[in-house]
Amino acid sequence: MKTQVAIIGAGPSGLLLGHLLRAEGVDCVVLERQTGDYVLSRIRAGVLEQITVSLMERLGLDARMKAEGLPHDGFNLADGERLIRIDIAGLTGKQVMVYGQTELTRDLMEASEARGLEVVYSASDLALHDVESDAPYVTYTKDGAEHRVDARFIVGCDGFHGPSRKSIPASVSTEFEKVYPFGWLGILSDVPPCNHELIYANHERGFALASQRSHTRSRYYVDVPLTEKIEDWSDDRIWDELAVRLGPEAAANITRGPSIEKSIAPLRSYIFAPMRFGSLLLCGDAAHIVPPTGAKGLNLAASDVHYAAEALTGFFARNAPDSIIAYSDKALARVWKAERFSWSLTKLMHRFPEDGPFERAMQVAELDYISSSRAAQTAIAENYVGLPA
Ligand code: APR
Ligand code: PHB
């Protein structure tokens, strides 16, 4: 098979890119290792920036998001006693959309057939070949048969563990990484949220986040040492911990219920540069990971995809080959800023085991400054809502 762009991975990055390319008349195929059901079973964050919402609008795939998503004008930082509200709408004129990433992936998946986007699921043993040349190709196995896709470009949208990034030689690339000494234990439950907006809390017992998927489904997190086992966390233990860490105001409004999902995810900051080598471009988690504080993961994937679609349509539709060369620098400029914000919000809102009284006093001083400074709140709000692409 021959195509213009072979996309590896049918997560949000790969599907969004496929749709954007098809909308511009560029030929592409998406190759995914798992089944569609498996892809939709992954539980992910649920705050969309304006850029992500606009891409779905541009594709005309925003109907369900507009009907079921919850636009939020602000969010809160809690420091054990009080809530510091960040008025995103008042400070930036923008909103964020609370809509599960899994739902966005489902919308993209369900529209693929009607939009002529070919997605091959259950493609195993995928390998990339000749990515440094102008004639790269991908091989994979499906139903016991070997397949080969020749393309002008390959885009790696295959997440942190996929094979794409590994086909860029170490001699031309650099990895930047910070691993945090804790993970987030998340619980999903069909109960009304404790607050109409999100609350990120820094309590002496640790971090907590009150989030939501809808008016009847809540998503909460507490941070735990990486040595903790999920089996040791009964639903009651998690609810007790949340009630303490989120502070008395939120605790009074928590509705408890059985968990429908419960897991621990480690936190990491990771950037791989460059994001292009020869005819291979990387998008989303294949190139970078952010800690979930600030919910930048999917939104950063969406901005990469926006730049990649622009570069590829520039190449194929507008005879602008230089657009491909510009991709990595353009994408990385935004990636670094989102990485910085996610890292700084993580540092501000978590108790690190190595922190002493000085570091703690710095957190208190910073939260106090934020609570009293419109400039500080504006800086947080404009990063949270998403920097311009
Ligand atoms: N062959 C084909 N597909 C693969 C392979 C492979 N060898 N390896 C991985 N994949 C697929 C995975 O099965 C997955 O469906 O690539 C897809 C990558 O999807 P994600 O991990 O969701 O990454 P991405 O689409 O970049 O989305 C980024 O997801 O992890 C969150 O926080 C992150 O919100 C961010 C978003
Ligand atoms: C979530 O709803 O899962 C969520 C929200 C905000 C975050 C991270 C996760 O920063």
Short mmCIF file of C-alpha atoms and ligand atoms in Angstrom, two decimals:
data_model
loop_
_atom_site.label_atom_id
_atom_site.label_comp_id
_atom_site.label_asym_id
_atom_site.label_seq_id
_atom_site.Cartn_x
_atom_site.Cartn_y
_atom_site.Cartn_z
CA MET A 1 0.00 0.00 0.00
CA LYS A 2 1.14 3.55 -0.79
CA THR A 3 0.03 6.73 0.98
CA GLN A 4 1.30 10.25 1.61
CA VAL A 5 1.40 10.08 5.41
CA ALA A 6 1.54 6.94 7.61
CA ILE A 7 0.37 7.78 11.12
CA ILE A 8 1.38 5.41 13.92
CA GLY A 9 -1.05 5.25 16.86
CA ALA A 10 -4.80 5.91 17.05
CA GLY A 11 -4.85 7.76 20.37
CA PRO A 12 -6.09 11.35 20.38
CA SER A 13 -2.96 12.59 18.53
CA GLY A 14 -3.12 10.11 15.66
CA LEU A 15 -6.88 10.37 15.11
CA LEU A 16 -6.89 14.17 15.28
CA LEU A 17 -4.02 14.40 12.81
CA GLY A 18 -5.69 11.91 10.48
CA HIS A 19 -8.89 13.95 10.44
CA LEU A 20 -7.06 17.25 9.86
CA LEU A 21 -5.09 15.78 6.96
CA ARG A 22 -8.17 14.19 5.37
CA ALA A 23 -10.01 17.52 5.66
CA GLU A 24 -7.22 19.06 3.54
CA GLY A 25 -7.23 16.24 1.01
CA VAL A 26 -3.94 14.66 2.15
CA ASP A 27 -3.86 10.83 1.90
CA CYS A 28 -3.07 9.03 5.12
CA VAL A 29 -3.59 5.83 7.07
CA VAL A 30 -3.55 5.34 10.85
CA LEU A 31 -1.98 2.14 12.21
CA GLU A 32 -2.89 1.10 15.76
CA ARG A 33 -1.57 -1.84 17.76
CA GLN A 34 -4.64 -2.24 19.97
CA THR A 35 -8.35 -2.66 19.23
CA GLY A 36 -10.62 0.40 19.22
CA ASP A 37 -12.31 -0.82 22.42
CA TYR A 38 -8.97 -1.05 24.18
CA VAL A 39 -8.04 2.51 23.14
CA LEU A 40 -11.35 3.76 24.57
CA SER A 41 -10.88 1.89 27.84
CA ARG A 42 -7.95 4.10 28.87
CA ILE A 43 -8.94 6.62 31.52
CA ARG A 44 -7.40 10.02 30.96
CA ALA A 45 -7.65 13.67 32.07
CA GLY A 46 -10.56 15.84 31.09
CA VAL A 47 -9.77 19.55 30.68
CA LEU A 48 -9.61 20.93 27.14
CA GLU A 49 -7.94 24.19 26.19
CA GLN A 50 -9.38 26.54 23.61
CA ILE A 51 -6.95 25.25 20.95
CA THR A 52 -8.25 21.69 21.35
CA VAL A 53 -11.87 22.83 21.28
CA SER A 54 -11.19 24.93 18.13
CA LEU A 55 -9.66 21.96 16.29
CA MET A 56 -12.79 19.89 16.98
CA GLU A 57 -14.95 22.84 15.82
CA ARG A 58 -12.91 23.20 12.64
CA LEU A 59 -13.52 19.51 11.90
CA GLY A 60 -17.23 19.85 12.65
CA LEU A 61 -16.85 17.17 15.34
CA ASP A 62 -17.81 19.39 18.27
CA ALA A 63 -21.56 18.63 18.59
CA ARG A 64 -21.35 16.16 21.50
CA MET A 65 -18.61 18.17 23.21
CA LYS A 66 -20.78 21.28 23.03
CA ALA A 67 -23.83 19.38 24.30
CA GLU A 68 -22.20 17.39 27.12
CA GLY A 69 -19.00 19.32 27.96
CA LEU A 70 -18.93 21.80 30.82
CA PRO A 71 -17.32 25.18 30.08
CA HIS A 72 -15.50 26.41 33.19
CA ASP A 73 -14.70 30.06 33.94
CA GLY A 74 -12.22 29.35 36.72
CA PHE A 75 -10.52 26.87 39.03
CA ASN A 76 -9.21 26.93 42.61
CA LEU A 77 -5.98 26.43 44.51
CA ALA A 78 -6.47 25.32 48.11
CA ASP A 79 -3.82 25.68 50.79
CA GLY A 80 -5.37 23.70 53.60
CA GLU A 81 -7.70 26.44 54.81
CA ARG A 82 -8.83 28.72 52.03
CA LEU A 83 -9.67 28.51 48.35
CA ILE A 84 -7.81 30.87 46.01
CA ARG A 85 -10.01 31.22 42.93
CA ILE A 86 -8.30 31.78 39.59
CA ASP A 87 -10.88 33.62 37.49
CA ILE A 88 -9.77 32.39 34.06
CA ALA A 89 -12.62 34.08 32.20
CA GLY A 90 -12.22 37.43 33.97
CA LEU A 91 -8.43 37.43 33.61
CA THR A 92 -8.06 36.06 30.07
CA GLY A 93 -11.49 36.33 28.43
CA LYS A 94 -11.34 32.57 27.75
CA GLN A 95 -12.71 29.36 29.24
CA VAL A 96 -11.63 25.75 29.50
CA MET A 97 -13.91 22.85 28.57
CA VAL A 98 -14.34 19.94 30.97
CA TYR A 99 -14.88 16.95 28.67
CA GLY A 100 -13.27 13.53 29.07
CA GLN A 101 -10.35 12.87 26.78
CA THR A 102 -11.78 9.40 26.22
CA GLU A 103 -14.98 11.01 24.91
CA LEU A 104 -13.00 13.19 22.51
CA THR A 105 -11.15 10.10 21.27
CA ARG A 106 -14.50 8.34 20.83
CA ASP A 107 -15.87 11.26 18.77
CA LEU A 108 -12.82 11.14 16.48
CA MET A 109 -12.99 7.35 16.21
CA GLU A 110 -16.69 7.23 15.39
CA ALA A 111 -16.33 9.87 12.66
CA SER A 112 -13.41 8.21 10.89
CA GLU A 113 -15.38 6.01 8.51
CA ALA A 114 -17.73 8.79 7.38
CA ARG A 115 -14.77 11.11 6.81
CA GLY A 116 -12.81 8.57 4.78
CA LEU A 117 -10.09 8.20 7.41
CA GLU A 118 -8.67 4.68 7.26
CA VAL A 119 -7.68 3.30 10.66
CA VAL A 120 -6.14 -0.17 10.90
CA TYR A 121 -6.59 -1.63 14.41
CA SER A 122 -4.78 -4.68 15.82
CA ALA A 123 -1.66 -3.96 13.73
CA SER A 124 1.13 -5.82 15.53
CA ASP A 125 4.94 -5.96 15.24
CA LEU A 126 4.99 -2.53 13.66
CA ALA A 127 8.42 -1.31 12.52
CA LEU A 128 9.63 1.91 10.88
CA HIS A 129 12.16 1.77 8.04
CA ASP A 130 14.39 4.29 6.20
CA VAL A 131 13.03 7.27 8.17
CA GLU A 132 16.10 9.34 7.27
CA SER A 133 15.25 9.04 3.55
CA ASP A 134 12.51 10.53 1.35
CA ALA A 135 10.94 7.09 0.96
CA PRO A 136 10.25 5.74 4.45
CA TYR A 137 7.97 2.76 5.02
CA VAL A 138 6.23 0.91 7.80
CA THR A 139 5.74 -2.84 8.17
CA TYR A 140 3.27 -4.61 10.44
CA THR A 141 1.42 -7.87 10.87
CA LYS A 142 -2.34 -8.26 10.90
CA ASP A 143 -4.35 -11.49 10.94
CA GLY A 144 -1.14 -13.42 10.39
CA ALA A 145 -0.25 -11.54 7.18
CA GLU A 146 2.66 -9.11 6.73
CA HIS A 147 1.84 -5.66 5.38
CA ARG A 148 3.95 -2.79 4.09
CA VAL A 149 2.92 0.88 3.83
CA ASP A 150 5.11 3.18 1.72
CA ALA A 151 4.72 6.87 2.55
CA ARG A 152 6.39 10.23 1.97
CA PHE A 153 6.21 10.94 5.74
CA ILE A 154 5.65 8.94 8.91
CA VAL A 155 4.16 10.64 11.96
CA GLY A 156 4.77 8.93 15.30
CA CYS A 157 1.65 9.43 17.44
CA ASP A 158 2.36 6.21 19.32
CA GLY A 159 2.66 7.50 22.86
CA PHE A 160 5.54 7.24 25.30
CA HIS A 161 6.19 3.52 24.76
CA GLY A 162 5.77 3.40 20.96
CA PRO A 163 8.55 2.54 18.49
CA SER A 164 8.72 5.88 16.58
CA ARG A 165 10.89 7.90 18.93
CA LYS A 166 13.29 4.94 19.19
CA SER A 167 14.03 5.12 15.47
CA ILE A 168 15.68 8.53 15.91
CA PRO A 169 19.40 7.98 16.63
CA ALA A 170 20.73 9.02 20.05
CA SER A 171 23.57 10.86 18.27
CA VAL A 172 21.15 13.50 16.91
CA SER A 173 18.73 13.75 19.83
CA THR A 174 18.55 14.81 23.47
CA GLU A 175 16.26 13.63 26.26
CA PHE A 176 15.30 15.82 29.21
CA GLU A 177 13.63 14.12 32.14
CA LYS A 178 12.43 14.66 35.69
CA VAL A 179 10.81 11.83 37.62
CA TYR A 180 8.78 12.85 40.67
CA PRO A 181 8.85 10.89 43.94
CA PHE A 182 5.09 10.27 44.00
CA GLY A 183 2.17 9.16 41.87
CA TRP A 184 -1.47 10.22 41.62
CA LEU A 185 -4.03 7.77 42.92
CA GLY A 186 -7.21 8.49 40.95
CA ILE A 187 -10.80 7.49 41.65
CA LEU A 188 -13.75 7.82 39.28
CA SER A 189 -17.23 7.64 40.81
CA ASP A 190 -20.80 8.32 39.73
CA VAL A 191 -21.48 11.00 42.32
CA PRO A 192 -21.99 14.76 41.89
CA PRO A 193 -18.77 16.82 42.14
CA CYS A 194 -18.05 18.54 45.48
CA ASN A 195 -17.55 21.89 43.78
CA HIS A 196 -18.67 23.40 40.47
CA GLU A 197 -15.02 24.13 39.57
CA LEU A 198 -11.81 22.12 39.98
CA ILE A 199 -9.81 22.36 43.24
CA TYR A 200 -6.06 21.67 43.40
CA ALA A 201 -5.07 21.38 47.08
CA ASN A 202 -1.73 21.45 48.89
CA HIS A 203 -2.36 20.06 52.37
CA GLU A 204 0.18 18.94 54.94
CA ARG A 205 -0.90 15.35 54.25
CA GLY A 206 -0.25 15.87 50.54
CA PHE A 207 -1.82 16.90 47.25
CA ALA A 208 -5.46 16.42 46.27
CA LEU A 209 -7.49 17.30 43.18
CA ALA A 210 -11.26 17.47 42.88
CA SER A 211 -12.21 17.17 39.21
CA GLN A 212 -15.27 16.01 37.31
CA ARG A 213 -16.55 14.53 34.07
CA SER A 214 -20.15 15.74 34.33
CA HIS A 215 -22.70 16.92 36.91
CA THR A 216 -23.06 13.29 38.01
CA ARG A 217 -19.55 11.87 37.61
CA SER A 218 -16.57 12.93 39.72
CA ARG A 219 -12.86 12.35 39.32
CA TYR A 220 -10.61 12.81 42.35
CA TYR A 221 -6.89 12.31 43.00
CA VAL A 222 -4.52 12.20 45.98
CA ASP A 223 -0.76 11.91 45.66
CA VAL A 224 0.89 8.84 47.21
CA PRO A 225 4.48 7.56 47.50
CA LEU A 226 5.42 5.36 44.53
CA THR A 227 5.73 2.41 46.87
CA GLU A 228 1.97 2.42 47.63
CA LYS A 229 -0.16 -0.46 46.33
CA ILE A 230 -3.65 0.19 45.00
CA GLU A 231 -4.95 -2.86 46.93
CA ASP A 232 -4.21 -1.01 50.17
CA TRP A 233 -6.53 1.85 49.22
CA SER A 234 -10.16 0.99 49.86
CA ASP A 235 -12.71 3.47 48.54
CA ASP A 236 -13.36 4.62 52.11
CA ARG A 237 -9.68 5.30 52.73
CA ILE A 238 -9.52 7.45 49.59
CA TRP A 239 -12.68 9.40 50.50
CA ASP A 240 -11.34 9.99 54.04
CA GLU A 241 -8.06 11.28 52.66
CA LEU A 242 -9.78 13.55 50.13
CA ALA A 243 -12.02 15.02 52.82
CA VAL A 244 -8.97 16.01 54.88
CA ARG A 245 -6.76 17.28 52.07
CA LEU A 246 -9.37 19.29 50.15
CA GLY A 247 -10.22 21.36 53.22
CA PRO A 248 -13.40 21.76 55.26
CA GLU A 249 -15.45 23.69 52.68
CA ALA A 250 -15.06 21.07 49.95
CA ALA A 251 -15.23 18.17 52.43
CA ALA A 252 -18.69 19.29 53.54
CA ASN A 253 -19.91 18.85 49.94
CA ILE A 254 -18.25 15.55 49.05
CA THR A 255 -20.71 12.83 48.07
CA ARG A 256 -19.13 9.41 48.52
CA GLY A 257 -19.84 6.49 46.22
CA PRO A 258 -18.25 3.28 44.95
CA SER A 259 -15.28 3.67 42.60
CA ILE A 260 -15.77 2.68 38.97
CA GLU A 261 -12.05 3.05 38.30
CA LYS A 262 -9.08 3.29 40.61
CA SER A 263 -5.39 3.41 39.69
CA ILE A 264 -2.01 4.94 40.53
CA ALA A 265 -0.08 6.83 37.82
CA PRO A 266 3.52 8.00 38.28
CA LEU A 267 4.40 11.62 37.49
CA ARG A 268 7.07 12.52 35.00
CA SER A 269 8.31 15.48 32.95
CA TYR A 270 10.00 14.34 29.73
CA ILE A 271 10.99 16.09 26.50
CA PHE A 272 12.64 14.55 23.47
CA ALA A 273 14.27 16.88 20.95
CA PRO A 274 14.19 17.31 18.01
CA MET A 275 10.61 16.35 17.14
CA ARG A 276 11.54 15.56 13.52
CA PHE A 277 14.27 13.42 11.99
CA GLY A 278 14.34 13.06 8.20
CA SER A 279 10.83 12.04 7.15
CA LEU A 280 9.63 11.16 10.66
CA LEU A 281 7.68 13.67 12.79
CA LEU A 282 6.69 13.04 16.42
CA CYS A 283 3.46 14.30 18.06
CA GLY A 284 2.04 14.07 21.59
CA ASP A 285 3.22 11.60 24.21
CA ALA A 286 5.66 10.07 21.69
CA ALA A 287 7.76 13.23 22.17
CA HIS A 288 6.92 14.48 25.63
CA ILE A 289 5.22 13.76 28.93
CA VAL A 290 3.93 16.32 31.40
CA PRO A 291 2.86 15.64 34.97
CA PRO A 292 -0.97 15.84 35.09
CA THR A 293 -0.99 18.98 37.26
CA GLY A 294 -2.54 21.51 34.87
CA ALA A 295 -3.99 18.90 32.47
CA LYS A 296 -1.65 19.78 29.60
CA GLY A 297 -1.07 16.28 28.15
CA LEU A 298 -3.85 16.09 25.59
CA ASN A 299 -3.77 19.82 24.87
CA LEU A 300 -0.08 19.70 24.07
CA ALA A 301 -0.72 16.73 21.80
CA ALA A 302 -3.40 18.82 20.04
CA SER A 303 -1.04 21.75 19.48
CA ASP A 304 1.68 19.44 18.08
CA VAL A 305 -0.91 17.96 15.74
CA HIS A 306 -2.00 21.43 14.68
CA TYR A 307 1.61 22.32 13.74
CA ALA A 308 2.20 18.93 12.08
CA ALA A 309 -0.99 19.23 9.98
CA GLU A 310 0.07 22.73 8.94
CA ALA A 311 3.55 21.47 7.98
CA LEU A 312 2.25 18.46 6.04
CA THR A 313 -0.51 20.33 4.19
CA GLY A 314 2.11 23.01 3.46
CA PHE A 315 4.25 20.31 1.86
CA PHE A 316 1.53 18.53 -0.11
CA ALA A 317 -1.03 21.22 -0.90
CA ARG A 318 0.90 24.47 -0.97
CA ASN A 319 4.30 23.40 -2.27
CA ALA A 320 6.02 24.67 0.89
CA PRO A 321 8.66 22.03 1.77
CA ASP A 322 10.29 24.32 4.37
CA SER A 323 7.21 23.96 6.56
CA ILE A 324 8.42 20.45 7.48
CA ILE A 325 11.82 21.78 8.55
CA ALA A 326 10.15 24.41 10.78
CA TYR A 327 7.91 21.85 12.57
CA SER A 328 10.19 20.76 15.41
CA ASP A 329 11.23 24.26 16.57
CA LYS A 330 7.67 25.55 16.37
CA ALA A 331 6.21 22.64 18.34
CA LEU A 332 9.01 22.59 20.93
CA ALA A 333 8.66 26.31 21.70
CA ARG A 334 5.14 25.63 22.95
CA VAL A 335 6.04 22.28 24.53
CA TRP A 336 8.70 23.86 26.75
CA LYS A 337 6.30 26.50 28.04
CA ALA A 338 3.64 23.93 28.88
CA GLU A 339 6.29 21.73 30.51
CA ARG A 340 7.43 24.69 32.61
CA PHE A 341 3.88 25.44 33.77
CA SER A 342 3.08 21.80 34.63
CA TRP A 343 6.37 21.46 36.53
CA SER A 344 5.90 24.73 38.45
CA LEU A 345 2.30 23.91 39.42
CA THR A 346 3.48 20.44 40.50
CA LYS A 347 6.23 22.00 42.65
CA LEU A 348 3.81 24.51 44.18
CA MET A 349 1.06 22.02 45.05
CA HIS A 350 2.95 18.90 46.25
CA ARG A 351 4.99 18.11 49.39
CA PHE A 352 8.28 16.60 48.20
CA PRO A 353 9.88 14.12 50.64
CA GLU A 354 13.20 16.00 50.42
CA ASP A 355 11.62 19.39 51.23
CA GLY A 356 12.49 21.04 54.53
CA PRO A 357 10.98 24.03 56.33
CA PHE A 358 12.52 26.46 53.84
CA GLU A 359 10.87 24.89 50.78
CA ARG A 360 7.58 24.70 52.64
CA ALA A 361 7.82 28.39 53.59
CA MET A 362 8.44 29.22 49.93
CA GLN A 363 5.22 27.40 48.95
CA VAL A 364 3.27 29.27 51.60
CA ALA A 365 4.74 32.60 50.46
CA GLU A 366 3.97 31.86 46.81
CA LEU A 367 0.37 30.85 47.52
CA ASP A 368 -0.05 33.97 49.64
CA TYR A 369 1.37 36.11 46.83
CA ILE A 370 -0.96 34.46 44.29
CA SER A 371 -3.95 35.06 46.56
CA SER A 372 -3.27 38.81 46.65
CA SER A 373 -1.85 39.57 43.19
CA ARG A 374 -3.91 39.96 40.04
CA ALA A 375 -0.67 39.77 38.01
CA ALA A 376 0.24 36.40 39.53
CA GLN A 377 -3.30 35.09 38.99
CA THR A 378 -3.22 36.30 35.37
CA ALA A 379 0.04 34.43 34.73
CA ILE A 380 -1.50 31.22 36.08
CA ALA A 381 -4.77 31.75 34.22
CA GLU A 382 -3.16 32.36 30.82
CA ASN A 383 -1.02 29.24 31.17
CA TYR A 384 -3.95 27.14 32.38
CA VAL A 385 -6.23 28.21 29.55
CA GLY A 386 -3.38 27.53 27.10
CA LEU A 387 -0.77 29.75 25.48
CA PRO A 388 -1.42 30.73 21.85
CA ALA A 389 -0.27 28.24 19.19
N1 APR B 1 2.13 0.20 16.89
C1 APR B 1 0.95 0.86 16.70
N2 APR B 1 0.40 1.65 17.63
C2 APR B 1 1.06 1.81 18.78
C3 APR B 1 2.30 1.18 19.05
C4 APR B 1 2.82 0.34 18.04
N3 APR B 1 3.97 -0.33 18.23
N4 APR B 1 2.71 1.54 20.28
C5 APR B 1 1.78 2.35 20.79
N5 APR B 1 0.76 2.50 19.90
C6 APR B 1 -0.49 3.23 20.09
C7 APR B 1 -1.08 2.98 21.48
O1 APR B 1 -1.77 1.74 21.55
C8 APR B 1 -2.00 4.18 21.63
O2 APR B 1 -3.33 3.92 21.20
O3 APR B 1 -0.30 4.61 20.04
C9 APR B 1 -1.37 5.25 20.75
C10 APR B 1 -0.79 6.38 21.55
O4 APR B 1 -1.84 7.05 22.22
P1 APR B 1 -1.63 7.87 23.56
O5 APR B 1 -0.69 7.16 24.46
O6 APR B 1 -2.97 8.24 24.05
O7 APR B 1 -0.80 9.18 23.08
P2 APR B 1 -1.32 10.47 22.30
O8 APR B 1 -2.30 10.14 21.24
O9 APR B 1 -0.09 11.25 21.97
O10 APR B 1 -2.17 11.25 23.38
C11 APR B 1 -1.62 12.10 24.29
O11 APR B 1 -2.80 10.91 25.97
O12 APR B 1 -1.46 9.78 27.50
C12 APR B 1 -2.28 10.85 27.29
O13 APR B 1 -1.65 12.52 28.83
C13 APR B 1 -1.56 12.09 27.52
O14 APR B 1 -3.36 13.44 27.19
C14 APR B 1 -2.20 12.97 26.56
C15 APR B 1 -2.59 12.19 25.42
C1 PHB B 2 -9.04 14.98 35.41
O1 PHB B 2 -10.21 15.38 35.40
O2 PHB B 2 -8.76 13.79 35.27
C2 PHB B 2 -7.94 15.98 35.57
C3 PHB B 2 -8.25 17.32 35.64
C4 PHB B 2 -7.25 18.24 35.81
C5 PHB B 2 -5.93 17.83 35.91
C6 PHB B 2 -5.62 16.48 35.81
C7 PHB B 2 -6.63 15.55 35.64
O3 PHB B 2 -4.95 18.73 36.09
#
